[in-house]
XYZ file of C-alpha atoms in Angstrom:
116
model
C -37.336 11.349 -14.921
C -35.916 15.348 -14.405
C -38.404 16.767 -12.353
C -37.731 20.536 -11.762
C -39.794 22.631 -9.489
C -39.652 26.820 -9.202
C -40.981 28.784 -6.087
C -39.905 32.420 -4.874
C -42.539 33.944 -7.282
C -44.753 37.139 -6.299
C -45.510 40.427 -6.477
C -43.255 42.865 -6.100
C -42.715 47.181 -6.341
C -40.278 48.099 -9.024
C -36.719 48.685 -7.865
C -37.022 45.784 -5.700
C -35.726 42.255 -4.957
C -36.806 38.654 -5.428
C -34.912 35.309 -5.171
C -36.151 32.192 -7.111
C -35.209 28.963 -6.216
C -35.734 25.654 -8.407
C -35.390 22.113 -7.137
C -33.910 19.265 -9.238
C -34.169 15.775 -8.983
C -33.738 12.790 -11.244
C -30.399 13.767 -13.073
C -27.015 14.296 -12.225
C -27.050 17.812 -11.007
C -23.561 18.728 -11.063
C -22.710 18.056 -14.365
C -25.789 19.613 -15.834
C -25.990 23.446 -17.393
C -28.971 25.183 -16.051
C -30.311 28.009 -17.103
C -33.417 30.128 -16.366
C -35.958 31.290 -19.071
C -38.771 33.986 -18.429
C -42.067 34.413 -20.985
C -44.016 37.478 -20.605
C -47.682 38.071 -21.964
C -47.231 37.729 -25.783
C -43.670 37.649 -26.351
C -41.488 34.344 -26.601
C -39.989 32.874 -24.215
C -36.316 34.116 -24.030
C -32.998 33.433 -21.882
C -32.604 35.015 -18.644
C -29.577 33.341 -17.449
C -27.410 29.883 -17.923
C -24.485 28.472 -15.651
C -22.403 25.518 -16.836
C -21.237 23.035 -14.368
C -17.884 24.525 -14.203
C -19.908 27.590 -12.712
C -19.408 30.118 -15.994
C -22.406 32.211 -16.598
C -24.336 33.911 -19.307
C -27.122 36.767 -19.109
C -29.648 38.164 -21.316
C -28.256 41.941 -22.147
C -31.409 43.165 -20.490
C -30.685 41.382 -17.012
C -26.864 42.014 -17.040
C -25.429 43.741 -13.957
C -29.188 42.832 -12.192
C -29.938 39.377 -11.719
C -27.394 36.653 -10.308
C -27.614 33.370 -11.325
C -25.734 30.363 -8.839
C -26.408 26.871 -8.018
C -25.647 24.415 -5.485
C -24.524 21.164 -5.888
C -25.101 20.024 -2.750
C -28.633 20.398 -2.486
C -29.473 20.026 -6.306
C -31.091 23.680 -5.826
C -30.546 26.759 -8.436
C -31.287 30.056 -8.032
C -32.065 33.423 -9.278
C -31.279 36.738 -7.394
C -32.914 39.483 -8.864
C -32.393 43.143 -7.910
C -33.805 46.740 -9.145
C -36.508 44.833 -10.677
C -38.490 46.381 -13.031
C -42.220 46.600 -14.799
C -40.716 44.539 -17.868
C -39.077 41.833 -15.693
C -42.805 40.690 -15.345
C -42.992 37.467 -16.746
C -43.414 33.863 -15.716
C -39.900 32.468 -14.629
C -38.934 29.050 -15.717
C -36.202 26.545 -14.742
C -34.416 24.677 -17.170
C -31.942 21.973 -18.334
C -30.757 22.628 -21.817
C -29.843 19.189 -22.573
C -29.782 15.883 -20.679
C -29.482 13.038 -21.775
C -30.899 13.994 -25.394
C -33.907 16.167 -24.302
C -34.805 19.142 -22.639
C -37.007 19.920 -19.693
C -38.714 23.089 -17.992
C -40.026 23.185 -14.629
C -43.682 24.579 -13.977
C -42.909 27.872 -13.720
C -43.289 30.904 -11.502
C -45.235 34.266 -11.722
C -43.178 37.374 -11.217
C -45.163 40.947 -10.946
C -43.258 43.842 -10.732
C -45.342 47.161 -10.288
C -44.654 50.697 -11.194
């Protein structure tokens, strides 16, 4: 069974920093793409970032140049550094594995708050 888990959440004043951190267990990290996904108040959810296991990323056009997405393989731990936050980065952050083993899976979640 995947089980992913986010923290690093909270509240935070626009232009500043946050890192997330998810913890994986149950698959074989290092050969799995991870991405993370973000869902604000009624809007879809949408991508926020992806790394493959070779280490390549991809951003969302509204994160490039702002948010960092790495992983280690190590520790089965990915992460999210995100700088000059702002008011629309407020959304619930989510961890994911795009596909596994034939499914897809999404950790909890964690609230991000950026004020203006």
């Amino acid at each position: 069974q995947v089980y992913l888990r986010e923290s690093g959440g909270g509240l935070v004043q626009a232009g500043g920093s946050l890192r997330l951190s998810c913890a994986a267990s149950g698959l074989n990290f290092r050969i799995a793409t991870m991405a993370w996904h973000r869902q604000a108040p009624g809007k879809q959810r949408e991508l926020v970032a992806r790394i493959g296991s070779d280490g390549a990323t991809v951003y969302g056009d509204s994160v490039k140049g702002r948010f960092t997405i790495s992983r280690d393989n190590i520790y089965n731990r990915l992460y999210l550094q995100m700088n000059s936050l702002k008011p629309e980065d407020t959304a619930v952050y989510y961890c994911n594995v795009p596909y596994y083993r034939g499914s897809e899976f999404f950790g909890p979640g964690t609230q991000v708050t950026v004020s203006s």
